Amino acid sequence: MAGAGIKEIKTRINSVNSTKQVTKAMELVASSKMRKAKDRALAARPYFGTMYDTVKDIATNTRGVRNVFLKQREVKNKCYIVVAGDRGLAGGYNSNILKLTLSHMDGKKEKVMTIGKKSTEFFQKRGYDILKSAESVEKCDYDETLAFAQEAMDLYKKGEIDEVYMVYTEFVSPLTQSPKLLKVLPLAFEKEENKETKEQVAKGARVQYLPSAEVVLGHIIPKYVSGIVYDGVIESFASEQAARRTAMSSATDNADEMLSNLELSYNRARQSAVTQEITEIVGGVEALK
């Protein structure tokens, strides 16, 4: 700010102060929302973990079970359910998830389902075929995610899409959020064998599903798929708030640093002005002698 007048520096200080008030307010709002969203995400994990284990157990340990969602086929059309934010000012949160999606695509203008304003806008501008969209992640409840899951399953059964992927941001901690791409359909699990499993098989200790494993699997899969979508939404919302809180905290710290530098420049400019006035007065007095 060298050479700038006192008035200009003071105007700049007022402007930075106003910006700081906004970033601080946004940080506090994001912190409040993040705490609630984090609790909801952590509370949901045991349910979806149990659902995953059940589907995996039936699919990998039951002979002769058949289901359209287990059948592998040639991949001609892919569909991505992409969850991004409702707004910006969250650091690299939105760009990271969208870059991950594009990097996995084959460049064939795959079909997409978007959740969040930023996701919808991104794929609309690039001419992608958006099958379904939800403008708000915050307002996207379980019933709406169930509609997304049902749409994907119906299209898969009709053969219009051959693979479905869920792209979201996993909430690791308030300081760490990880973009994640998960294959939803067709269901594919790696069969894991450990010592405990072998002992159970040897003893004949298997879980019995009534009326049959196939019927139970057919009932659970829609809930499992909708659960994946819902879990991705609540994890992403918690991640968005955490990322925004971090970004606004950094912006507030930067504003404090700028204010410190501006106040120093202001004091120097004011001191220079006072010194100049004293010099002019002294000069005037000497001229009158």
PDB file of C-alpha atoms in Angstrom:
ATOM      1  CA  MET A   1       0.000   0.000   0.000  1.00  0.00           C
ATOM      2  CA  ALA A   2       3.061   2.264  -0.420  1.00  0.00           C
ATOM      3  CA  GLY A   3       2.076   5.732  -1.624  1.00  0.00           C
ATOM      4  CA  ALA A   4      -1.585   5.233  -0.863  1.00  0.00           C
ATOM      5  CA  GLY A   5      -3.293   7.984   1.048  1.00  0.00           C
ATOM      6  CA  ILE A   6      -4.748   7.651   4.523  1.00  0.00           C
ATOM      7  CA  LYS A   7      -8.289   7.741   3.169  1.00  0.00           C
ATOM      8  CA  GLU A   8      -7.688   4.900   0.735  1.00  0.00           C
ATOM      9  CA  ILE A   9      -6.079   2.751   3.420  1.00  0.00           C
ATOM     10  CA  LYS A  10      -8.971   3.386   5.822  1.00  0.00           C
ATOM     11  CA  THR A  11     -11.489   2.440   3.129  1.00  0.00           C
ATOM     12  CA  ARG A  12      -9.562  -0.771   2.524  1.00  0.00           C
ATOM     13  CA  ILE A  13      -9.535  -1.557   6.259  1.00  0.00           C
ATOM     14  CA  ASN A  14     -13.325  -1.119   6.439  1.00  0.00           C
ATOM     15  CA  SER A  15     -13.763  -3.381   3.413  1.00  0.00           C
ATOM     16  CA  VAL A  16     -11.594  -6.159   4.875  1.00  0.00           C
ATOM     17  CA  ASN A  17     -13.406  -5.841   8.215  1.00  0.00           C
ATOM     18  CA  SER A  18     -16.754  -6.343   6.457  1.00  0.00           C
ATOM     19  CA  THR A  19     -15.424  -9.405   4.632  1.00  0.00           C
ATOM     20  CA  LYS A  20     -14.051 -10.809   7.887  1.00  0.00           C
ATOM     21  CA  GLN A  21     -17.464 -10.501   9.547  1.00  0.00           C
ATOM     22  CA  VAL A  22     -19.044 -12.476   6.694  1.00  0.00           C
ATOM     23  CA  THR A  23     -16.412 -15.252   6.713  1.00  0.00           C
ATOM     24  CA  LYS A  24     -16.585 -15.547  10.497  1.00  0.00           C
ATOM     25  CA  ALA A  25     -20.372 -15.836  10.391  1.00  0.00           C
ATOM     26  CA  MET A  26     -20.175 -18.487   7.652  1.00  0.00           C
ATOM     27  CA  GLU A  27     -17.590 -20.390   9.685  1.00  0.00           C
ATOM     28  CA  LEU A  28     -19.896 -20.473  12.716  1.00  0.00           C
ATOM     29  CA  VAL A  29     -22.913 -21.571  10.644  1.00  0.00           C
ATOM     30  CA  ALA A  30     -20.872 -24.315   8.949  1.00  0.00           C
ATOM     31  CA  SER A  31     -19.565 -25.502  12.332  1.00  0.00           C
ATOM     32  CA  SER A  32     -23.095 -25.810  13.705  1.00  0.00           C
ATOM     33  CA  LYS A  33     -24.370 -27.694  10.640  1.00  0.00           C
ATOM     34  CA  MET A  34     -21.290 -29.925  10.567  1.00  0.00           C
ATOM     35  CA  ARG A  35     -21.793 -31.131  14.138  1.00  0.00           C
ATOM     36  CA  LYS A  36     -25.372 -32.205  13.425  1.00  0.00           C
ATOM     37  CA  ALA A  37     -24.473 -33.755  10.057  1.00  0.00           C
ATOM     38  CA  LYS A  38     -21.489 -35.609  11.557  1.00  0.00           C
ATOM     39  CA  ASP A  39     -23.661 -37.144  14.269  1.00  0.00           C
ATOM     40  CA  ARG A  40     -26.205 -38.262  11.670  1.00  0.00           C
ATOM     41  CA  ALA A  41     -23.510 -39.787   9.433  1.00  0.00           C
ATOM     42  CA  LEU A  42     -21.823 -41.643  12.286  1.00  0.00           C
ATOM     43  CA  ALA A  43     -25.168 -42.927  13.588  1.00  0.00           C
ATOM     44  CA  ALA A  44     -26.067 -44.351  10.149  1.00  0.00           C
ATOM     45  CA  ARG A  45     -22.819 -46.245   9.564  1.00  0.00           C
ATOM     46  CA  PRO A  46     -23.604 -49.321  11.734  1.00  0.00           C
ATOM     47  CA  TYR A  47     -26.913 -49.885   9.902  1.00  0.00           C
ATOM     48  CA  PHE A  48     -25.386 -49.713   6.431  1.00  0.00           C
ATOM     49  CA  GLY A  49     -22.409 -51.790   7.560  1.00  0.00           C
ATOM     50  CA  THR A  50     -24.740 -54.548   8.724  1.00  0.00           C
ATOM     51  CA  MET A  51     -26.757 -54.324   5.501  1.00  0.00           C
ATOM     52  CA  TYR A  52     -23.558 -54.633   3.448  1.00  0.00           C
ATOM     53  CA  ASP A  53     -22.359 -57.652   5.428  1.00  0.00           C
ATOM     54  CA  THR A  54     -25.735 -59.394   5.026  1.00  0.00           C
ATOM     55  CA  VAL A  55     -25.912 -58.898   1.260  1.00  0.00           C
ATOM     56  CA  LYS A  56     -22.294 -59.962   0.897  1.00  0.00           C
ATOM     57  CA  ASP A  57     -22.833 -63.093   2.987  1.00  0.00           C
ATOM     58  CA  ILE A  58     -25.789 -64.229   0.882  1.00  0.00           C
ATOM     59  CA  ALA A  59     -24.134 -63.364  -2.429  1.00  0.00           C
ATOM     60  CA  THR A  60     -20.789 -65.032  -1.715  1.00  0.00           C
ATOM     61  CA  ASN A  61     -21.636 -67.929   0.614  1.00  0.00           C
ATOM     62  CA  THR A  62     -24.921 -69.231  -0.802  1.00  0.00           C
ATOM     63  CA  ARG A  63     -24.854 -71.601  -3.757  1.00  0.00           C
ATOM     64  CA  GLY A  64     -27.328 -71.293  -6.589  1.00  0.00           C
ATOM     65  CA  VAL A  65     -28.676 -67.880  -5.567  1.00  0.00           C
ATOM     66  CA  ARG A  66     -29.890 -65.876  -8.571  1.00  0.00           C
ATOM     67  CA  ASN A  67     -30.673 -62.220  -8.909  1.00  0.00           C
ATOM     68  CA  VAL A  68     -30.624 -59.820 -11.849  1.00  0.00           C
ATOM     69  CA  PHE A  69     -28.402 -57.435  -9.897  1.00  0.00           C
ATOM     70  CA  LEU A  70     -25.714 -60.085  -9.410  1.00  0.00           C
ATOM     71  CA  LYS A  71     -25.347 -60.943 -13.082  1.00  0.00           C
ATOM     72  CA  GLN A  72     -22.273 -59.496 -14.802  1.00  0.00           C
ATOM     73  CA  ARG A  73     -22.757 -58.378 -18.412  1.00  0.00           C
ATOM     74  CA  GLU A  74     -21.027 -56.446 -21.142  1.00  0.00           C
ATOM     75  CA  VAL A  75     -20.755 -52.785 -20.201  1.00  0.00           C
ATOM     76  CA  LYS A  76     -22.150 -50.471 -22.858  1.00  0.00           C
ATOM     77  CA  ASN A  77     -23.727 -47.713 -20.774  1.00  0.00           C
ATOM     78  CA  LYS A  78     -22.652 -46.425 -17.370  1.00  0.00           C
ATOM     79  CA  CYS A  79     -24.559 -44.257 -14.935  1.00  0.00           C
ATOM     80  CA  TYR A  80     -23.055 -42.106 -12.183  1.00  0.00           C
ATOM     81  CA  ILE A  81     -24.920 -40.774  -9.152  1.00  0.00           C
ATOM     82  CA  VAL A  82     -22.840 -37.706  -8.250  1.00  0.00           C
ATOM     83  CA  VAL A  83     -23.220 -35.777  -4.992  1.00  0.00           C
ATOM     84  CA  ALA A  84     -21.678 -32.285  -4.876  1.00  0.00           C
ATOM     85  CA  GLY A  85     -22.463 -29.167  -2.854  1.00  0.00           C
ATOM     86  CA  ASP A  86     -25.359 -26.733  -2.908  1.00  0.00           C
ATOM     87  CA  ARG A  87     -22.990 -23.746  -3.024  1.00  0.00           C
ATOM     88  CA  GLY A  88     -19.319 -22.838  -3.241  1.00  0.00           C
ATOM     89  CA  LEU A  89     -16.876 -21.306  -0.741  1.00  0.00           C
ATOM     90  CA  ALA A  90     -15.845 -24.770   0.461  1.00  0.00           C
ATOM     91  CA  GLY A  91     -12.275 -25.006  -0.786  1.00  0.00           C
ATOM     92  CA  GLY A  92     -11.718 -27.888  -3.202  1.00  0.00           C
ATOM     93  CA  TYR A  93     -14.751 -29.876  -2.048  1.00  0.00           C
ATOM     94  CA  ASN A  94     -16.794 -29.558  -5.259  1.00  0.00           C
ATOM     95  CA  SER A  95     -13.910 -29.626  -7.732  1.00  0.00           C
ATOM     96  CA  ASN A  96     -12.393 -32.781  -6.180  1.00  0.00           C
ATOM     97  CA  ILE A  97     -15.560 -34.857  -6.505  1.00  0.00           C
ATOM     98  CA  LEU A  98     -16.268 -33.661 -10.051  1.00  0.00           C
ATOM     99  CA  LYS A  99     -12.675 -34.334 -11.171  1.00  0.00           C
ATOM    100  CA  LEU A 100     -12.880 -37.850  -9.715  1.00  0.00           C
ATOM    101  CA  THR A 101     -16.071 -38.516 -11.685  1.00  0.00           C
ATOM    102  CA  LEU A 102     -14.629 -37.274 -14.983  1.00  0.00           C
ATOM    103  CA  SER A 103     -11.403 -39.228 -14.497  1.00  0.00           C
ATOM    104  CA  HIS A 104     -13.399 -42.479 -14.180  1.00  0.00           C
ATOM    105  CA  MET A 105     -15.620 -41.810 -17.192  1.00  0.00           C
ATOM    106  CA  ASP A 106     -14.682 -43.033 -20.661  1.00  0.00           C
ATOM    107  CA  GLY A 107     -15.526 -39.736 -22.321  1.00  0.00           C
ATOM    108  CA  LYS A 108     -18.678 -41.143 -23.911  1.00  0.00           C
ATOM    109  CA  LYS A 109     -21.081 -38.701 -22.266  1.00  0.00           C
ATOM    110  CA  GLU A 110     -22.278 -41.261 -19.742  1.00  0.00           C
ATOM    111  CA  LYS A 111     -25.654 -40.894 -18.051  1.00  0.00           C
ATOM    112  CA  VAL A 112     -25.656 -39.115 -14.702  1.00  0.00           C
ATOM    113  CA  MET A 113     -27.943 -38.496 -11.754  1.00  0.00           C
ATOM    114  CA  THR A 114     -27.028 -35.371  -9.829  1.00  0.00           C
ATOM    115  CA  ILE A 115     -27.592 -34.409  -6.211  1.00  0.00           C
ATOM    116  CA  GLY A 116     -26.628 -30.859  -5.309  1.00  0.00           C
ATOM    117  CA  LYS A 117     -26.795 -27.621  -7.305  1.00  0.00           C
ATOM    118  CA  LYS A 118     -23.103 -27.614  -8.222  1.00  0.00           C
ATOM    119  CA  SER A 119     -23.271 -31.149  -9.598  1.00  0.00           C
ATOM    120  CA  THR A 120     -26.323 -30.373 -11.731  1.00  0.00           C
ATOM    121  CA  GLU A 121     -24.836 -27.157 -13.124  1.00  0.00           C
ATOM    122  CA  PHE A 122     -21.520 -28.849 -13.930  1.00  0.00           C
ATOM    123  CA  PHE A 123     -22.981 -31.660 -16.033  1.00  0.00           C
ATOM    124  CA  GLN A 124     -25.653 -29.476 -17.648  1.00  0.00           C
ATOM    125  CA  LYS A 125     -22.994 -27.116 -19.025  1.00  0.00           C
ATOM    126  CA  ARG A 126     -21.106 -30.072 -20.513  1.00  0.00           C
ATOM    127  CA  GLY A 127     -24.126 -31.596 -22.216  1.00  0.00           C
ATOM    128  CA  TYR A 128     -24.421 -34.818 -20.206  1.00  0.00           C
ATOM    129  CA  ASP A 129     -27.661 -36.801 -20.144  1.00  0.00           C
ATOM    130  CA  ILE A 130     -29.045 -36.057 -16.659  1.00  0.00           C
ATOM    131  CA  LEU A 131     -31.615 -38.721 -15.821  1.00  0.00           C
ATOM    132  CA  LYS A 132     -32.632 -37.301 -12.453  1.00  0.00           C
ATOM    133  CA  SER A 133     -31.534 -34.400 -10.271  1.00  0.00           C
ATOM    134  CA  ALA A 134     -32.025 -32.944  -6.799  1.00  0.00           C
ATOM    135  CA  GLU A 135     -31.055 -29.323  -6.269  1.00  0.00           C
ATOM    136  CA  SER A 136     -30.344 -29.517  -2.530  1.00  0.00           C
ATOM    137  CA  VAL A 137     -28.158 -31.993  -0.652  1.00  0.00           C
ATOM    138  CA  GLU A 138     -29.334 -30.612   2.685  1.00  0.00           C
ATOM    139  CA  LYS A 139     -33.004 -31.235   1.868  1.00  0.00           C
ATOM    140  CA  CYS A 140     -32.464 -34.617   0.202  1.00  0.00           C
ATOM    141  CA  ASP A 141     -34.103 -37.090   2.604  1.00  0.00           C
ATOM    142  CA  TYR A 142     -34.340 -40.885   2.540  1.00  0.00           C
ATOM    143  CA  ASP A 143     -37.512 -40.925   0.420  1.00  0.00           C
ATOM    144  CA  GLU A 144     -35.803 -38.890  -2.286  1.00  0.00           C
ATOM    145  CA  THR A 145     -32.681 -41.066  -2.267  1.00  0.00           C
ATOM    146  CA  LEU A 146     -34.981 -44.094  -2.521  1.00  0.00           C
ATOM    147  CA  ALA A 147     -36.405 -42.586  -5.728  1.00  0.00           C
ATOM    148  CA  PHE A 148     -32.855 -42.233  -7.124  1.00  0.00           C
ATOM    149  CA  ALA A 149     -32.040 -45.833  -6.230  1.00  0.00           C
ATOM    150  CA  GLN A 150     -35.315 -47.123  -7.721  1.00  0.00           C
ATOM    151  CA  GLU A 151     -34.703 -45.207 -10.957  1.00  0.00           C
ATOM    152  CA  ALA A 152     -31.223 -46.700 -11.259  1.00  0.00           C
ATOM    153  CA  MET A 153     -32.454 -50.242 -10.546  1.00  0.00           C
ATOM    154  CA  ASP A 154     -35.328 -49.944 -13.048  1.00  0.00           C
ATOM    155  CA  LEU A 155     -32.981 -48.742 -15.798  1.00  0.00           C
ATOM    156  CA  TYR A 156     -30.538 -51.526 -14.951  1.00  0.00           C
ATOM    157  CA  LYS A 157     -33.246 -54.194 -15.169  1.00  0.00           C
ATOM    158  CA  LYS A 158     -34.392 -52.790 -18.529  1.00  0.00           C
ATOM    159  CA  GLY A 159     -30.843 -53.002 -19.848  1.00  0.00           C
ATOM    160  CA  GLU A 160     -30.575 -49.262 -20.495  1.00  0.00           C
ATOM    161  CA  ILE A 161     -27.561 -49.028 -18.177  1.00  0.00           C
ATOM    162  CA  ASP A 162     -25.074 -51.772 -17.341  1.00  0.00           C
ATOM    163  CA  GLU A 163     -23.165 -50.285 -14.405  1.00  0.00           C
ATOM    164  CA  VAL A 164     -24.070 -47.814 -11.665  1.00  0.00           C
ATOM    165  CA  TYR A 165     -21.523 -45.869  -9.622  1.00  0.00           C
ATOM    166  CA  MET A 166     -21.999 -43.703  -6.549  1.00  0.00           C
ATOM    167  CA  VAL A 167     -19.636 -40.728  -6.285  1.00  0.00           C
ATOM    168  CA  TYR A 168     -19.584 -38.856  -2.998  1.00  0.00           C
ATOM    169  CA  THR A 169     -17.261 -37.440  -0.330  1.00  0.00           C
ATOM    170  CA  GLU A 170     -16.609 -39.573   2.735  1.00  0.00           C
ATOM    171  CA  PHE A 171     -16.445 -37.747   6.052  1.00  0.00           C
ATOM    172  CA  VAL A 172     -13.236 -38.898   7.767  1.00  0.00           C
ATOM    173  CA  SER A 173     -12.802 -36.098  10.296  1.00  0.00           C
ATOM    174  CA  PRO A 174     -13.560 -32.354  10.543  1.00  0.00           C
ATOM    175  CA  LEU A 175     -10.214 -31.715   8.831  1.00  0.00           C
ATOM    176  CA  THR A 176     -10.219 -34.627   6.361  1.00  0.00           C
ATOM    177  CA  GLN A 177     -12.762 -35.473   3.671  1.00  0.00           C
ATOM    178  CA  SER A 178     -12.096 -38.097   1.012  1.00  0.00           C
ATOM    179  CA  PRO A 179     -13.720 -38.230  -2.470  1.00  0.00           C
ATOM    180  CA  LYS A 180     -14.959 -41.766  -3.063  1.00  0.00           C
ATOM    181  CA  LEU A 181     -16.267 -43.714  -6.058  1.00  0.00           C
ATOM    182  CA  LEU A 182     -18.234 -46.872  -5.264  1.00  0.00           C
ATOM    183  CA  LYS A 183     -19.644 -49.429  -7.694  1.00  0.00           C
ATOM    184  CA  VAL A 184     -23.290 -50.006  -6.806  1.00  0.00           C
ATOM    185  CA  LEU A 185     -24.573 -52.269  -9.619  1.00  0.00           C
ATOM    186  CA  PRO A 186     -24.058 -55.006 -10.506  1.00  0.00           C
ATOM    187  CA  LEU A 187     -23.269 -56.263  -7.009  1.00  0.00           C
ATOM    188  CA  ALA A 188     -19.787 -57.727  -6.810  1.00  0.00           C
ATOM    189  CA  PHE A 189     -18.027 -58.956  -3.677  1.00  0.00           C
ATOM    190  CA  GLU A 190     -14.697 -60.625  -3.194  1.00  0.00           C
ATOM    191  CA  LYS A 191     -15.073 -63.836  -1.272  1.00  0.00           C
ATOM    192  CA  GLU A 192     -13.011 -63.599   1.907  1.00  0.00           C
ATOM    193  CA  GLU A 193     -12.059 -66.612   3.921  1.00  0.00           C
ATOM    194  CA  ASN A 194     -10.544 -66.476   7.356  1.00  0.00           C
ATOM    195  CA  LYS A 195      -9.926 -68.959  10.125  1.00  0.00           C
ATOM    196  CA  GLU A 196     -13.240 -68.287  11.846  1.00  0.00           C
ATOM    197  CA  THR A 197     -15.229 -68.733   8.608  1.00  0.00           C
ATOM    198  CA  LYS A 198     -13.539 -72.043   7.840  1.00  0.00           C
ATOM    199  CA  GLU A 199     -14.255 -73.356  11.319  1.00  0.00           C
ATOM    200  CA  GLN A 200     -17.932 -72.364  11.011  1.00  0.00           C
ATOM    201  CA  VAL A 201     -18.224 -74.117   7.646  1.00  0.00           C
ATOM    202  CA  ALA A 202     -16.524 -77.220   9.039  1.00  0.00           C
ATOM    203  CA  LYS A 203     -19.012 -77.340  11.884  1.00  0.00           C
ATOM    204  CA  GLY A 204     -21.943 -76.627   9.599  1.00  0.00           C
ATOM    205  CA  ALA A 205     -22.671 -73.337  11.368  1.00  0.00           C
ATOM    206  CA  ARG A 206     -24.325 -71.373   8.567  1.00  0.00           C
ATOM    207  CA  VAL A 207     -26.959 -68.672   8.691  1.00  0.00           C
ATOM    208  CA  GLN A 208     -30.334 -69.910   7.452  1.00  0.00           C
ATOM    209  CA  TYR A 209     -32.508 -67.440   5.541  1.00  0.00           C
ATOM    210  CA  LEU A 210     -36.250 -68.048   5.372  1.00  0.00           C
ATOM    211  CA  PRO A 211     -38.153 -68.651   3.206  1.00  0.00           C
ATOM    212  CA  SER A 212     -34.925 -68.798   1.130  1.00  0.00           C
ATOM    213  CA  ALA A 213     -31.674 -66.886   0.675  1.00  0.00           C
ATOM    214  CA  GLU A 214     -32.780 -65.834  -2.808  1.00  0.00           C
ATOM    215  CA  VAL A 215     -36.053 -64.315  -1.556  1.00  0.00           C
ATOM    216  CA  VAL A 216     -34.301 -62.521   1.295  1.00  0.00           C
ATOM    217  CA  LEU A 217     -31.680 -61.160  -1.108  1.00  0.00           C
ATOM    218  CA  GLY A 218     -34.369 -59.883  -3.473  1.00  0.00           C
ATOM    219  CA  HIS A 219     -36.010 -58.065  -0.574  1.00  0.00           C
ATOM    220  CA  ILE A 220     -32.793 -56.588   0.821  1.00  0.00           C
ATOM    221  CA  ILE A 221     -31.081 -55.390  -2.365  1.00  0.00           C
ATOM    222  CA  PRO A 222     -33.421 -52.388  -2.994  1.00  0.00           C
ATOM    223  CA  LYS A 223     -32.907 -51.291   0.611  1.00  0.00           C
ATOM    224  CA  TYR A 224     -29.174 -51.843   0.253  1.00  0.00           C
ATOM    225  CA  VAL A 225     -28.911 -49.740  -2.916  1.00  0.00           C
ATOM    226  CA  SER A 226     -31.055 -46.922  -1.510  1.00  0.00           C
ATOM    227  CA  GLY A 227     -28.985 -47.127   1.667  1.00  0.00           C
ATOM    228  CA  ILE A 228     -25.781 -46.573  -0.305  1.00  0.00           C
ATOM    229  CA  VAL A 229     -27.269 -43.476  -1.959  1.00  0.00           C
ATOM    230  CA  TYR A 230     -28.583 -42.084   1.322  1.00  0.00           C
ATOM    231  CA  ASP A 231     -25.318 -42.771   3.121  1.00  0.00           C
ATOM    232  CA  GLY A 232     -23.442 -40.975   0.327  1.00  0.00           C
ATOM    233  CA  VAL A 233     -25.720 -37.943   0.696  1.00  0.00           C
ATOM    234  CA  ILE A 234     -25.356 -37.566   4.469  1.00  0.00           C
ATOM    235  CA  GLU A 235     -21.595 -38.224   4.332  1.00  0.00           C
ATOM    236  CA  SER A 236     -21.246 -35.612   1.576  1.00  0.00           C
ATOM    237  CA  PHE A 237     -23.263 -33.001   3.465  1.00  0.00           C
ATOM    238  CA  ALA A 238     -21.123 -33.432   6.576  1.00  0.00           C
ATOM    239  CA  SER A 239     -18.009 -33.210   4.401  1.00  0.00           C
ATOM    240  CA  GLU A 240     -19.247 -30.052   2.681  1.00  0.00           C
ATOM    241  CA  GLN A 241     -19.841 -28.280   5.980  1.00  0.00           C
ATOM    242  CA  ALA A 242     -16.450 -29.365   7.316  1.00  0.00           C
ATOM    243  CA  ALA A 243     -14.719 -28.157   4.150  1.00  0.00           C
ATOM    244  CA  ARG A 244     -16.583 -24.828   4.273  1.00  0.00           C
ATOM    245  CA  ARG A 245     -15.714 -24.341   7.928  1.00  0.00           C
ATOM    246  CA  THR A 246     -12.028 -24.913   7.178  1.00  0.00           C
ATOM    247  CA  ALA A 247     -12.111 -22.589   4.164  1.00  0.00           C
ATOM    248  CA  MET A 248     -13.882 -19.809   6.061  1.00  0.00           C
ATOM    249  CA  SER A 249     -11.534 -20.209   9.020  1.00  0.00           C
ATOM    250  CA  SER A 250      -8.569 -19.748   6.674  1.00  0.00           C
ATOM    251  CA  ALA A 251     -10.251 -16.735   5.069  1.00  0.00           C
ATOM    252  CA  THR A 252     -10.821 -15.162   8.501  1.00  0.00           C
ATOM    253  CA  ASP A 253      -7.174 -15.734   9.438  1.00  0.00           C
ATOM    254  CA  ASN A 254      -6.070 -14.153   6.148  1.00  0.00           C
ATOM    255  CA  ALA A 255      -8.311 -11.164   6.840  1.00  0.00           C
ATOM    256  CA  ASP A 256      -6.705 -10.732  10.268  1.00  0.00           C
ATOM    257  CA  GLU A 257      -3.266 -10.754   8.648  1.00  0.00           C
ATOM    258  CA  MET A 258      -4.338  -8.235   6.018  1.00  0.00           C
ATOM    259  CA  LEU A 259      -5.797  -5.970   8.712  1.00  0.00           C
ATOM    260  CA  SER A 260      -2.552  -6.106  10.668  1.00  0.00           C
ATOM    261  CA  ASN A 261      -0.581  -5.055   7.578  1.00  0.00           C
ATOM    262  CA  LEU A 262      -3.097  -2.367   6.659  1.00  0.00           C
ATOM    263  CA  GLU A 263      -3.096  -0.901  10.165  1.00  0.00           C
ATOM    264  CA  LEU A 264       0.702  -0.742  10.040  1.00  0.00           C
ATOM    265  CA  SER A 265       0.536   1.032   6.670  1.00  0.00           C
ATOM    266  CA  TYR A 266      -2.158   3.366   8.023  1.00  0.00           C
ATOM    267  CA  ASN A 267      -0.035   4.312  11.045  1.00  0.00           C
ATOM    268  CA  ARG A 268       2.982   4.936   8.830  1.00  0.00           C
ATOM    269  CA  ALA A 269       0.970   7.089   6.429  1.00  0.00           C
ATOM    270  CA  ARG A 270      -0.549   9.055   9.301  1.00  0.00           C
ATOM    271  CA  GLN A 271       2.887   9.554  10.892  1.00  0.00           C
ATOM    272  CA  SER A 272       4.254  10.692   7.537  1.00  0.00           C
ATOM    273  CA  ALA A 273       1.397  13.180   7.156  1.00  0.00           C
ATOM    274  CA  VAL A 274       1.967  14.561  10.672  1.00  0.00           C
ATOM    275  CA  THR A 275       5.702  14.873  10.012  1.00  0.00           C
ATOM    276  CA  GLN A 276       5.023  16.689   6.745  1.00  0.00           C
ATOM    277  CA  GLU A 277       2.653  19.136   8.460  1.00  0.00           C
ATOM    278  CA  ILE A 278       5.229  19.875  11.191  1.00  0.00           C
ATOM    279  CA  THR A 279       7.896  20.420   8.533  1.00  0.00           C
ATOM    280  CA  GLU A 280       5.643  22.841   6.648  1.00  0.00           C
ATOM    281  CA  ILE A 281       4.865  24.762   9.851  1.00  0.00           C
ATOM    282  CA  VAL A 282       8.545  24.995  10.787  1.00  0.00           C
ATOM    283  CA  GLY A 283       9.369  26.078   7.259  1.00  0.00           C
ATOM    284  CA  GLY A 284       6.693  28.758   7.383  1.00  0.00           C
ATOM    285  CA  VAL A 285       7.974  30.104  10.702  1.00  0.00           C
ATOM    286  CA  GLU A 286      11.536  30.268   9.380  1.00  0.00           C
ATOM    287  CA  ALA A 287      10.337  32.159   6.304  1.00  0.00           C
ATOM    288  CA  LEU A 288       8.682  34.842   8.478  1.00  0.00           C
ATOM    289  CA  LYS A 289      11.881  35.584  10.409  1.00  0.00           C
TER     290      LYS A 289
END
